XYZ file of C-alpha atoms in Angstrom:
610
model
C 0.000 0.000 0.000
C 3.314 2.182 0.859
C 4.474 1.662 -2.925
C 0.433 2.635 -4.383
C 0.632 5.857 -2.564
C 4.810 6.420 -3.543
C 3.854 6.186 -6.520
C 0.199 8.610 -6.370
C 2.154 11.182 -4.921
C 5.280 10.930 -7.770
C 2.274 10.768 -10.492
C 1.272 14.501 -8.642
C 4.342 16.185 -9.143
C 4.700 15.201 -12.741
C 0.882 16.556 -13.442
C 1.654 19.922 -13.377
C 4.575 19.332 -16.210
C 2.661 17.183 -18.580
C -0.772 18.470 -18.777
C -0.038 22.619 -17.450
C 3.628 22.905 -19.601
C 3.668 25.994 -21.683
C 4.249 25.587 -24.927
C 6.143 27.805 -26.974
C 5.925 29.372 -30.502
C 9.010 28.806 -32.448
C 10.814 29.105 -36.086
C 12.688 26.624 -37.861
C 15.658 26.943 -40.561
C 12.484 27.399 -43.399
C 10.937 29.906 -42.147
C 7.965 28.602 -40.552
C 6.449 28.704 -37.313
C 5.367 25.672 -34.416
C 4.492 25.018 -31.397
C 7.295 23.007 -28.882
C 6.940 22.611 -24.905
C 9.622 23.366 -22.505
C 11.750 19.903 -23.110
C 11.590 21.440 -27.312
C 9.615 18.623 -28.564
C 7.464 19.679 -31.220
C 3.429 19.717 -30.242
C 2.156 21.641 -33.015
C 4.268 21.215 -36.698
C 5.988 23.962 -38.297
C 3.102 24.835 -40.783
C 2.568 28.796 -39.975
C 4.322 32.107 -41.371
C 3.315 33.255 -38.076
C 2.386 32.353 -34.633
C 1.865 34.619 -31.686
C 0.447 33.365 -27.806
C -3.220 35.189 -27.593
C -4.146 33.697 -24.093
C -3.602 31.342 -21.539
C -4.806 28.422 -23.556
C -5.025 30.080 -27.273
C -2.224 30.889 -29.864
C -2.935 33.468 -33.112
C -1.677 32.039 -36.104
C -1.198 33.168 -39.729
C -0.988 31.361 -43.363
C -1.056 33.930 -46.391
C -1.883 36.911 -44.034
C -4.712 35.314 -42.846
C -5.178 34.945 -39.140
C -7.438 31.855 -37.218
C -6.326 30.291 -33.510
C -5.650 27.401 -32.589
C -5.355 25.772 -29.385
C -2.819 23.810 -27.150
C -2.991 20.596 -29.301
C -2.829 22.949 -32.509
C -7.112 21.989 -33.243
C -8.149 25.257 -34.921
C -10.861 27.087 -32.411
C -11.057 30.093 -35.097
C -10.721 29.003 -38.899
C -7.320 30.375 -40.758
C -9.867 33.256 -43.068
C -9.540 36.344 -41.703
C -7.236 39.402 -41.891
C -7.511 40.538 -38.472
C -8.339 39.230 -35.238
C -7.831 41.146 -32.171
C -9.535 41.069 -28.689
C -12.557 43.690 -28.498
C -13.852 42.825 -24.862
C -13.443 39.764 -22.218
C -15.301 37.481 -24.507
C -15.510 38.763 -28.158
C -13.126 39.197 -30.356
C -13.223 41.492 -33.584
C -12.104 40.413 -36.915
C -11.609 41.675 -40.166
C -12.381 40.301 -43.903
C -12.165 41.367 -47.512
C -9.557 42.970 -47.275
C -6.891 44.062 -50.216
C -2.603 44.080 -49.526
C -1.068 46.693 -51.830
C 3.108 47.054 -50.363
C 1.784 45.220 -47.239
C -0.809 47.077 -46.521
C -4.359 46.361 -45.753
C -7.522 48.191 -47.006
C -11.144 48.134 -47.751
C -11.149 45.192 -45.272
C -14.639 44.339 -43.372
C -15.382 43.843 -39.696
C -17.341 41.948 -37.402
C -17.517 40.160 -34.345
C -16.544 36.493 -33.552
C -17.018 34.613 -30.156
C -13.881 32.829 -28.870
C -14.769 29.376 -30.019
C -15.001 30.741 -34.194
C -19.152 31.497 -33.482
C -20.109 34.441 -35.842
C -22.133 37.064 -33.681
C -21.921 40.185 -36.241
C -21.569 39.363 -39.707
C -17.989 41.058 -40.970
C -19.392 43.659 -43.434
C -18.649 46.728 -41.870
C -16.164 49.296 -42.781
C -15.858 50.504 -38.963
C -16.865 49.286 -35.666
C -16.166 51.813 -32.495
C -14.669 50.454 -29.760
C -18.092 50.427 -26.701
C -18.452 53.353 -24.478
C -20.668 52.919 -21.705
C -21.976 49.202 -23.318
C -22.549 51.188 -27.216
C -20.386 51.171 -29.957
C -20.878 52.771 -33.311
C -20.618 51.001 -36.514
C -20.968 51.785 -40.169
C -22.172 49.705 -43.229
C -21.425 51.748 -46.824
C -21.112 54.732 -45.307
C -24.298 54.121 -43.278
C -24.175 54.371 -39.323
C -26.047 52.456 -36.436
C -24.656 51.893 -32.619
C -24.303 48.250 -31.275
C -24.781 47.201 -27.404
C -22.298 44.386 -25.517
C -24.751 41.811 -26.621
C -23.818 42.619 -29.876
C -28.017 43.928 -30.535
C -28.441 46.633 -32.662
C -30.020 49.852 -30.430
C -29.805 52.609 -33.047
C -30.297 50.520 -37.141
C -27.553 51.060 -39.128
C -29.086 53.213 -41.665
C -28.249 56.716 -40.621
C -25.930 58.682 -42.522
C -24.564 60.723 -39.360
C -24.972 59.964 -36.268
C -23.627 61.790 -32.188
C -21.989 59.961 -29.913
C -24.092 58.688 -26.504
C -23.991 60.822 -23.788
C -23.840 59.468 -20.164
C -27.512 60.024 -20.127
C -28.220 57.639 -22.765
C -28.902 60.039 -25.641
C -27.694 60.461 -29.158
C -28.870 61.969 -32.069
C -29.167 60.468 -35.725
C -29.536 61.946 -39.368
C -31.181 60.200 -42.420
C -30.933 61.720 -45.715
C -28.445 64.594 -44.881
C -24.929 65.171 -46.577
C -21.623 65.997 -45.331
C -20.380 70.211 -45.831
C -17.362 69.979 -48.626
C -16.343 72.946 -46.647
C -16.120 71.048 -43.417
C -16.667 67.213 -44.119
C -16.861 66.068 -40.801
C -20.780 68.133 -40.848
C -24.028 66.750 -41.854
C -26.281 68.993 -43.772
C -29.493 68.893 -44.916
C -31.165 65.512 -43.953
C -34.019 64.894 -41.148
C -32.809 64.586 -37.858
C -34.257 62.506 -34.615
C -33.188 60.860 -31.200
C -32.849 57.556 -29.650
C -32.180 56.381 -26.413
C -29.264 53.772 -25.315
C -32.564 51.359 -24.608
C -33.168 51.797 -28.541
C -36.448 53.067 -27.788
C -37.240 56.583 -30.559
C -37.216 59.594 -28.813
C -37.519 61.769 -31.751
C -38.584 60.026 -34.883
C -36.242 61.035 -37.927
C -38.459 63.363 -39.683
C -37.260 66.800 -38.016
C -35.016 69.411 -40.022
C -33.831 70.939 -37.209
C -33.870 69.323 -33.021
C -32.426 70.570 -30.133
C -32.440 69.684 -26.388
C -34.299 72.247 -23.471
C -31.736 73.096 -20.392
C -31.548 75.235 -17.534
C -29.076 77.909 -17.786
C -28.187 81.371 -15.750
C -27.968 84.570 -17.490
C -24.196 85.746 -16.933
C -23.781 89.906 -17.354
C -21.074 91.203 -19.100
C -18.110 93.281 -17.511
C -19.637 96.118 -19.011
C -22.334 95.926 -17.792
C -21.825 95.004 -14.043
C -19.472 97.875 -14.170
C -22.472 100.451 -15.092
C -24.426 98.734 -12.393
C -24.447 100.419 -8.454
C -22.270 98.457 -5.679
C -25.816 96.801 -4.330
C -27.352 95.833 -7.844
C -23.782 94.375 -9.172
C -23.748 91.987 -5.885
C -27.849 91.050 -5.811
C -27.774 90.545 -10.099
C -23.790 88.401 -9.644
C -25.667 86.294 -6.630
C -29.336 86.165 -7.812
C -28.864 85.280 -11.679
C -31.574 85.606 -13.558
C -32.748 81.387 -14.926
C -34.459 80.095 -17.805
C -34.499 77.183 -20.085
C -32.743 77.572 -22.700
C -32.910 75.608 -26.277
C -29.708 74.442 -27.397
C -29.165 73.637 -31.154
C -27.785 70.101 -32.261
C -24.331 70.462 -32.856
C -24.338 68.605 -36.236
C -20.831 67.503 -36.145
C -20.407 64.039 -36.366
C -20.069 62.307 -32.779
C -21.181 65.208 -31.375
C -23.233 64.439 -28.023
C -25.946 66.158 -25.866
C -25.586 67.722 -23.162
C -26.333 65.421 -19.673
C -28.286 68.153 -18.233
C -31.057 68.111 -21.173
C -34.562 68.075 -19.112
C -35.790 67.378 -22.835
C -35.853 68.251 -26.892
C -37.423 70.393 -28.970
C -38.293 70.009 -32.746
C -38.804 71.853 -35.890
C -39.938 70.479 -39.323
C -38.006 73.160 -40.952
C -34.811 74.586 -40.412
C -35.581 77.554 -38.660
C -36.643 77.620 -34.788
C -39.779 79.006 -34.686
C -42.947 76.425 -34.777
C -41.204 74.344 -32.220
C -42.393 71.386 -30.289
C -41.545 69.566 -27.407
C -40.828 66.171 -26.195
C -39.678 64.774 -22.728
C -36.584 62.768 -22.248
C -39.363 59.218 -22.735
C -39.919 60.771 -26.317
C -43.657 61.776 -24.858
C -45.009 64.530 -26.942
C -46.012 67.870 -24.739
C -46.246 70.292 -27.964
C -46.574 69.509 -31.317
C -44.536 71.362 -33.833
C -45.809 73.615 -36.194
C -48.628 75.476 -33.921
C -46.865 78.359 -31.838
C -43.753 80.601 -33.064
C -41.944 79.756 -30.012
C -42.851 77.025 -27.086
C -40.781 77.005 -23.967
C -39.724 73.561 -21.964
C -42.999 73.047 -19.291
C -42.787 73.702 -15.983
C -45.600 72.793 -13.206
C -47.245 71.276 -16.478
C -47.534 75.079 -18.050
C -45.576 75.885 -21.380
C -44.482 79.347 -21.715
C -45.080 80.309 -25.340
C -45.350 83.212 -28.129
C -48.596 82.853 -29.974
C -47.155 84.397 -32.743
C -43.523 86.928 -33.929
C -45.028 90.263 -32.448
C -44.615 92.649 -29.679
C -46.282 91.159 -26.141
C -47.495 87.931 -27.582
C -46.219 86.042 -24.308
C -48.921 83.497 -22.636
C -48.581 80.080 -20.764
C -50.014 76.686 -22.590
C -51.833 74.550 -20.065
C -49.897 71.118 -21.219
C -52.861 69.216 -19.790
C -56.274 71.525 -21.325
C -54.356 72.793 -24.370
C -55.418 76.550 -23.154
C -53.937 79.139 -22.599
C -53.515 80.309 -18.456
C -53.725 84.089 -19.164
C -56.645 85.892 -20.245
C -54.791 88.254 -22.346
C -51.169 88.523 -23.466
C -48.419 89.823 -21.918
C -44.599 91.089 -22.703
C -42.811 88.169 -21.302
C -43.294 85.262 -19.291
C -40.638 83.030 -16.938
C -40.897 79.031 -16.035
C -43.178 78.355 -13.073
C -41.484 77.052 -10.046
C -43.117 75.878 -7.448
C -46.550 76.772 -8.533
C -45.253 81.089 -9.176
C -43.450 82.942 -12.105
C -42.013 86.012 -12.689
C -44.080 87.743 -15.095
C -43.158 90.918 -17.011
C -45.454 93.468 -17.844
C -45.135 96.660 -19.900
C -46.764 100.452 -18.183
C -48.642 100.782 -21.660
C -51.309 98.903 -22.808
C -50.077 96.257 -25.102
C -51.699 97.566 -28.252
C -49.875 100.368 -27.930
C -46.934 98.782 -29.122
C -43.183 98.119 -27.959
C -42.435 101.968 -28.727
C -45.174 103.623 -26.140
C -43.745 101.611 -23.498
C -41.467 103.443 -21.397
C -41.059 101.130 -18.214
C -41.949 97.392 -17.667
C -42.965 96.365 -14.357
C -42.411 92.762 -12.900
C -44.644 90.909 -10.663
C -45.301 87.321 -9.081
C -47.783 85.430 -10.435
C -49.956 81.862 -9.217
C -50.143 78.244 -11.295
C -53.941 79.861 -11.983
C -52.793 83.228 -13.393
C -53.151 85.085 -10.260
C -51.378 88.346 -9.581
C -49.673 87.517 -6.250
C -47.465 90.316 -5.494
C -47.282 94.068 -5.768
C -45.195 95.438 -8.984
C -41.243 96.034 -8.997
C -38.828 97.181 -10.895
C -36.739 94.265 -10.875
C -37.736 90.881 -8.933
C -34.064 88.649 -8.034
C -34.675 85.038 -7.258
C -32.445 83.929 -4.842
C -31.500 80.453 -4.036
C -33.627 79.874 -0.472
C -36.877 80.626 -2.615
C -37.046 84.169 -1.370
C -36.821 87.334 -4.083
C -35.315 90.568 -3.762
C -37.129 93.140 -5.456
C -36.379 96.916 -6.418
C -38.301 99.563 -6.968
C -36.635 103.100 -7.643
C -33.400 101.960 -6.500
C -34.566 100.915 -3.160
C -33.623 96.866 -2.084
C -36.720 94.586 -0.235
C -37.880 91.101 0.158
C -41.088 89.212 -0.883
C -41.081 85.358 0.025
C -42.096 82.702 -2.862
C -45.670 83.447 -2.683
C -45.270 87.455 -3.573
C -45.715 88.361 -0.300
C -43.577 91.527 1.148
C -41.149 90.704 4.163
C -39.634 93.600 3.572
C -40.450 97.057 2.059
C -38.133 98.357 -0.829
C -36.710 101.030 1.198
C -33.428 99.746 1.875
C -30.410 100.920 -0.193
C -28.705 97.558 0.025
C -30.239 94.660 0.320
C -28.174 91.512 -0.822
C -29.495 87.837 -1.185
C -29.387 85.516 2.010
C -25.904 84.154 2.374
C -25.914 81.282 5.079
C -29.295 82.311 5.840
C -28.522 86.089 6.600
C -29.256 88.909 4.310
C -26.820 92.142 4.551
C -28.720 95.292 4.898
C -28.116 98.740 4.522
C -30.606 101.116 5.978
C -31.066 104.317 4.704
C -31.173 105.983 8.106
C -27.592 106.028 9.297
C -26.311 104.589 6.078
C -25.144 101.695 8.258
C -25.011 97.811 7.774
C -26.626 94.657 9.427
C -27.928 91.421 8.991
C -31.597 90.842 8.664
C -32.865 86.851 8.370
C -35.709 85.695 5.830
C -38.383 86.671 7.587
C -37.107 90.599 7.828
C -36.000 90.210 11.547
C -32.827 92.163 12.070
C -30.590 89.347 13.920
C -27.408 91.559 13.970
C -28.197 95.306 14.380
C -27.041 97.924 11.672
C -24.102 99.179 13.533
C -20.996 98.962 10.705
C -19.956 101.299 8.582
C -19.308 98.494 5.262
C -19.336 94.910 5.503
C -19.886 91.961 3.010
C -21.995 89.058 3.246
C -21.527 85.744 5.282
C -19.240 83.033 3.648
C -17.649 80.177 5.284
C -19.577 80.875 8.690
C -18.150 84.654 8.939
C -18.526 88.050 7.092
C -16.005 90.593 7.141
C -17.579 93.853 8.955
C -16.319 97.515 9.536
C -16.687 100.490 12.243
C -15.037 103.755 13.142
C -12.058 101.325 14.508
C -11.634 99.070 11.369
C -12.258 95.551 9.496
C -12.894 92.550 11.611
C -14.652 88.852 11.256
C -17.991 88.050 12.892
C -19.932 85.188 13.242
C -23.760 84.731 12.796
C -24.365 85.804 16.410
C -22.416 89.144 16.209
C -19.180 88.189 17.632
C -16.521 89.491 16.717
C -13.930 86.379 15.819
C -11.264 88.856 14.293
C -10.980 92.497 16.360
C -12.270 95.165 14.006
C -9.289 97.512 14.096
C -7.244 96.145 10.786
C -6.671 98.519 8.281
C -8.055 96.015 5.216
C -8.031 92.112 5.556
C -8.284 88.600 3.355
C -11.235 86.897 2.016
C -11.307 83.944 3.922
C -11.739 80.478 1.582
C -12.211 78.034 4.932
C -14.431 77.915 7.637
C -13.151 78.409 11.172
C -9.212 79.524 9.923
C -6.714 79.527 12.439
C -4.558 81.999 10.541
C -5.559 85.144 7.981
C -3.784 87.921 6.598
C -4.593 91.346 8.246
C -2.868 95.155 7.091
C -2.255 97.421 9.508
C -2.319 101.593 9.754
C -1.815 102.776 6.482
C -0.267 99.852 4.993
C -1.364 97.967 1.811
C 0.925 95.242 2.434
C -0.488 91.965 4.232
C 0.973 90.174 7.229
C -0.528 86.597 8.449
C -2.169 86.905 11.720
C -2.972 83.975 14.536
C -6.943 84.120 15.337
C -6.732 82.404 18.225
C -3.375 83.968 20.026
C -4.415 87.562 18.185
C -1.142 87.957 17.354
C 0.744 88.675 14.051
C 3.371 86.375 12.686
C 6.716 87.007 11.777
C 8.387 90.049 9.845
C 7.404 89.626 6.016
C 4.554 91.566 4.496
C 3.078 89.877 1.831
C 1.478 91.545 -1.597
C 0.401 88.078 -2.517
C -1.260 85.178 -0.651
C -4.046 82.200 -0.385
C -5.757 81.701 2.395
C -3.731 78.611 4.938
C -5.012 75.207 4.411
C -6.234 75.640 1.450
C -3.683 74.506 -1.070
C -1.905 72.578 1.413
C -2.522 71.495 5.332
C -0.808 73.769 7.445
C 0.766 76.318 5.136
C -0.591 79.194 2.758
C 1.299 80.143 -1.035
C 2.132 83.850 -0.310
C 4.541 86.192 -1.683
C 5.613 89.803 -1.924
C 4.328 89.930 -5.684
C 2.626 87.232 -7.934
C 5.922 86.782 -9.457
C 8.257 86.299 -6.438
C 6.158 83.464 -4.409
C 6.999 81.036 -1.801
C 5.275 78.732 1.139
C 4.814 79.462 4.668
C 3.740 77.870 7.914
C 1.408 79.063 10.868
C 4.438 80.676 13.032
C 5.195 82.695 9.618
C 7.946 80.639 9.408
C 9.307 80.527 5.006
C 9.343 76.535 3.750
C 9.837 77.790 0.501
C 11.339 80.908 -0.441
C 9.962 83.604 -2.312
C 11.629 82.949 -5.596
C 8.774 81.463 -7.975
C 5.574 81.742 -9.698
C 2.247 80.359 -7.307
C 2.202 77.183 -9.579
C 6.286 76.764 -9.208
C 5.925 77.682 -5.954
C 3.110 74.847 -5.198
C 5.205 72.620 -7.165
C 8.598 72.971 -5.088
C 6.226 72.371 -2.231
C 4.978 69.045 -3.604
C 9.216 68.130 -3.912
C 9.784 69.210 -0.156
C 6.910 67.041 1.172
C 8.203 64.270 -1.363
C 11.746 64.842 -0.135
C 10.322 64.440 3.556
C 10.078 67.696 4.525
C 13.980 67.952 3.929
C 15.098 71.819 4.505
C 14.844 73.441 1.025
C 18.411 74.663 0.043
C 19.581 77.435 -3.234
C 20.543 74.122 -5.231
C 16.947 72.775 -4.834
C 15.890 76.577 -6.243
C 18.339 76.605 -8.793
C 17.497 73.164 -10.004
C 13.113 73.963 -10.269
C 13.928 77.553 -11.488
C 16.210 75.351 -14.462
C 13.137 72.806 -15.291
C 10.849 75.642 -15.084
C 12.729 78.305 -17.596
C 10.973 79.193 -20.904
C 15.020 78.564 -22.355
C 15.487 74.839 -21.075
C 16.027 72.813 -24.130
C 15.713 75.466 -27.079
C 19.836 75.268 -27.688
C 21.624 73.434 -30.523
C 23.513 70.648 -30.587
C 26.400 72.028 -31.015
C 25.735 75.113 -28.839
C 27.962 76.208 -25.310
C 25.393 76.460 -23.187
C 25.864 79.627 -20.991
C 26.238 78.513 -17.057
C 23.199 79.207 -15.836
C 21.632 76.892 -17.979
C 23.955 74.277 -16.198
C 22.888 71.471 -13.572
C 24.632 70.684 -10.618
């Protein structure tokens, strides 16, 4: 019984030799290419102009430039036909057919996809095949386009003569019919245009000239025009942009995708804009085309819409009834949120035309075409759900609902900021902080002062700039001749002037004490770049790192993004002290002249390492 089991356990270690041995492709004298294991015995004959190992278990191998595998025994899993074969994903492999050799090289070849065992799961007769993104892959057919899925199942037919790439939201647009711009080839013109989704389901059947998508955007003033703007209306207009849906236009490039954020798509059957419709993102018609001049994407089911290209032709479309909310028409109307909209009204009657009007007047409005709040010059949405409305350059507050929390008699009034509102009174021309319901929570003592960010707000009196908090306290001293925005709530360290000085010194919140002897033109707030230590500098040009006992890491010899970068090398270096050769050497890797000399140039010494 000994011997059985001697001889169990010697047939063990000999099992992973015989059956596991790798095998190895090799040449002989003629040329040709075999298979031997690791004593050289020949497995597979030399028979091949080419062999190369594919897998674990699977060898490529080429006669006449055509490529098939074959397996360990040399059994051929993929037949010897095809001109290509290369991996695509874990478990399918692409291939190529067709194909011509003019001075070795191939064209007007075919492709498909094969399964690993030779099975044919897309017929090779396709000039390209994309490689997938997010499970899709394009692929075109005689210059004919369609998108493929992992399960090799069509989800867009290949029959489109352009087609956008998916976007992460499962969209992409298609063309039939259209041409590609000689002037720019890579355009489609002309042509109806539709969407599908990543399901394969028709969003948009092909039969559109021109389609878009419908997308919230913010209205973003110009320098210009802030600059023309008072201190108060530059800050309310910069925090409270004005929103609206916007329609974007296809960008008929091919590839080209849609943006993620589309809340749905719009529709033409021409090529210009107006006599739009709309669909949601399931493709479920909420306007036809071809009715109004312009429809809007619905909000709180109502459409706003022009009935028609003239002056105060503005109304909402009841999605559901098909009428229209308002009894008459007005100059403009904005998306309901929330069951209100801003509405804008002209001081002349409408008939009257655009040129009689010499002021338009905003108000709230209810879902049922109520007038919900008294008229303003301007009405702010802010981002709590409040407004801030002006009326002859006086600041107030309504809440959603139109109601008034606060009178327009304020001369600033900025938007709640961490749930405060700054205020300046026009008694006393002083500043507070009022909450959302209009109660004063700090009183209008300070002389200027900014709103709240990162749980303070910089404040001033008769005795200087400080920090508070949202009770009134004052975290920073207000005696500082000027001090930094703060990017970090709670900092231990920010830079402070004092007297008359414009230059900047770091200064320790809770010791209230300055640090160290530089001044600084230039700085970032500590902690923010990097734990512990703020970029700062006497100029943006001549920039270095310090620590909270205004101690200099780095020294003030750099650009901010050198300087950050010779940072990154001292914490690499651990922490090592940061010498002239360690400046010289990032100053050298750095300069705009590294590299531009000649061969057989002298380079000047301070282009030298050391």
């Amino acid at each position: 019984m000994k011997y059985i089991k001697y001889l169990l356990f010697q047939l063990l270690l000999l099992l992973p030799i015989t059956i596991f041995a790798a095998l190895i492709p090799d040449k002989d004298s003629k040329g040709k290419w075999g298979l031997i294991d690791e004593t050289g015995s020949t497995v597979v004959s030399y028979k091949y102009d080419n062999i190369q190992t594919f897998s674990t278990d699977l060898f490529k191998v080429e006669k006449a430039h055509k490529w098939g595998l074959i397996n360990e025994t040399g059994k051929e899993v993929v037949p010897v036909k095809y001109d290509i074969i290369e991996k695509f994903t874990s478990n399918v492999l692409r291939v190529a057919t067709d194909g011509k050799y003019k001075d070795g090289v191939l064209s007007d070849e075919k492709y498909g996809f094969i399964s690993f065992d030779g099975r044919i799961l897309l017929k090779p007769e396709y000039e390209e095949i994309g490689q997938f993104k997010n499970g899709l892959a394009h692929v075109m057919k005689g210059d004919k386009y369609g998108y493929i899925n992992e399960n090799i199942s069509f989800v867009v037919p290949c029959k489109f003569n352009a087609v956008g790439s998916f976007n992460n939201s499962g969209f992409v647009w298609v063309n039939e019919g259209g041409k590609f711009k000689k002037d720019k080839p890579n355009e489609i013109a002309g042509g109806k245009f539709g969407i599908y989704n990543s399901k394969g389901a028709v969003i948009l059947p092909a039969k559109y000239g021109r389609i878009g998508w419908c997308i919230s955007k913010e209205v973003v003033q110009q320098k210009k025009v802030l600059d023309k703007m008072s201190w108060a209306e530059k800050h309310v207009i910069t925090e409270c942009p004005d929103t609206y849906i916007a329609h974007m236009d296809l960008n008929t490039s091919r590839f080209s995708t849609i943006d993620d954020g589309a809340l749905g798509f719009w529709m033409t059957s021409g090529t210009a804009f107006e006599k739009n419709g709309i669909v949601d993102l399931n493709g479920k018609e909420l306007v036809a085309a071809g009715k109004y001049y312009i429809v809007r994407y619905p909000t709180d089911g109502l459409a706003p819409i022009r009935t028609k290209n003239a002056f105060g032709c503005s109304n909402y479309l009841d999605i559901a009834t098909g009428k229209m909310l308002l009894s008459e028409n007005t100059y403009s109307c904005g998306n309901f949120n929330n069951g209100y909209a801003l509405l804008i009204r002209p001081d002349t009657p409408i008939k009257k035309g655009e040129k009689a009007v010499n002021k338009y007047l905003q108000t709230i409005i209810d879902i049922n075409g109520n007038t919900v709040s008294k008229e303003y010059d301007r009405i702010y949405q802010t981002k709590d759900g409040t407004r801030i409305v002006k009326k002859d350059n006086n600041y107030g507050l309504i809440n959603e609902n139109g109601t008034e929390i606060v009178s327009p008699v304020n001369d600033v009034l900025l938007p709640p900021s961490e749930g405060l509102l700054l205020c300046q009174v026009k008694d006393g021309d002083l500043y507070g902080y009022i909450d959302n319901t209009g109660k004063w929570t700090i009183p209008a003592k300070y002389t200027s002062a900014l709103s709240f960010n990162h749980g303070w707000a910089a404040v001033k009196d008769n005795n200087g700039w400080g920090y508070i908090d949202n009770t009134g306290y004052a975290v920073v001293p207000l005696k500082w001749n000027n001090i930094g925005l703060i990017e970090l709530e709670n900092p231990d360290v920010i830079f402070v002037t004092e007297g008359e000085s414009t230059e900047y010194k770091p200064y320790n919140v809770k010791t209230k004490k300055l640090l160290g002897d530089n001044k600084f033109g230039f700085f970032r707030s500590f902690d923010f770049d990097f734990d512990g230590v703020a970029v700062a500098g006497p100029n943006n040009t001549h920039v270095g790192i310090i620590d909270k006992t205004g101690a200099v890491i780095i020294p003030f010899e750099f650009k901010p993004g050198v300087a950050q970068e010779a940072y990154r090398i001292y914490l690499r270096n651990n922490k090592k002290q940061w010498s002239p050769t360690d400046t010289y050497r990032i100053n050298l890797r750095n300069s705009i002249n590294r590299n531009k000399g000649r061969i057989n140039q002298t380079l000047s010494s301070e282009l030298w390492d050391f």
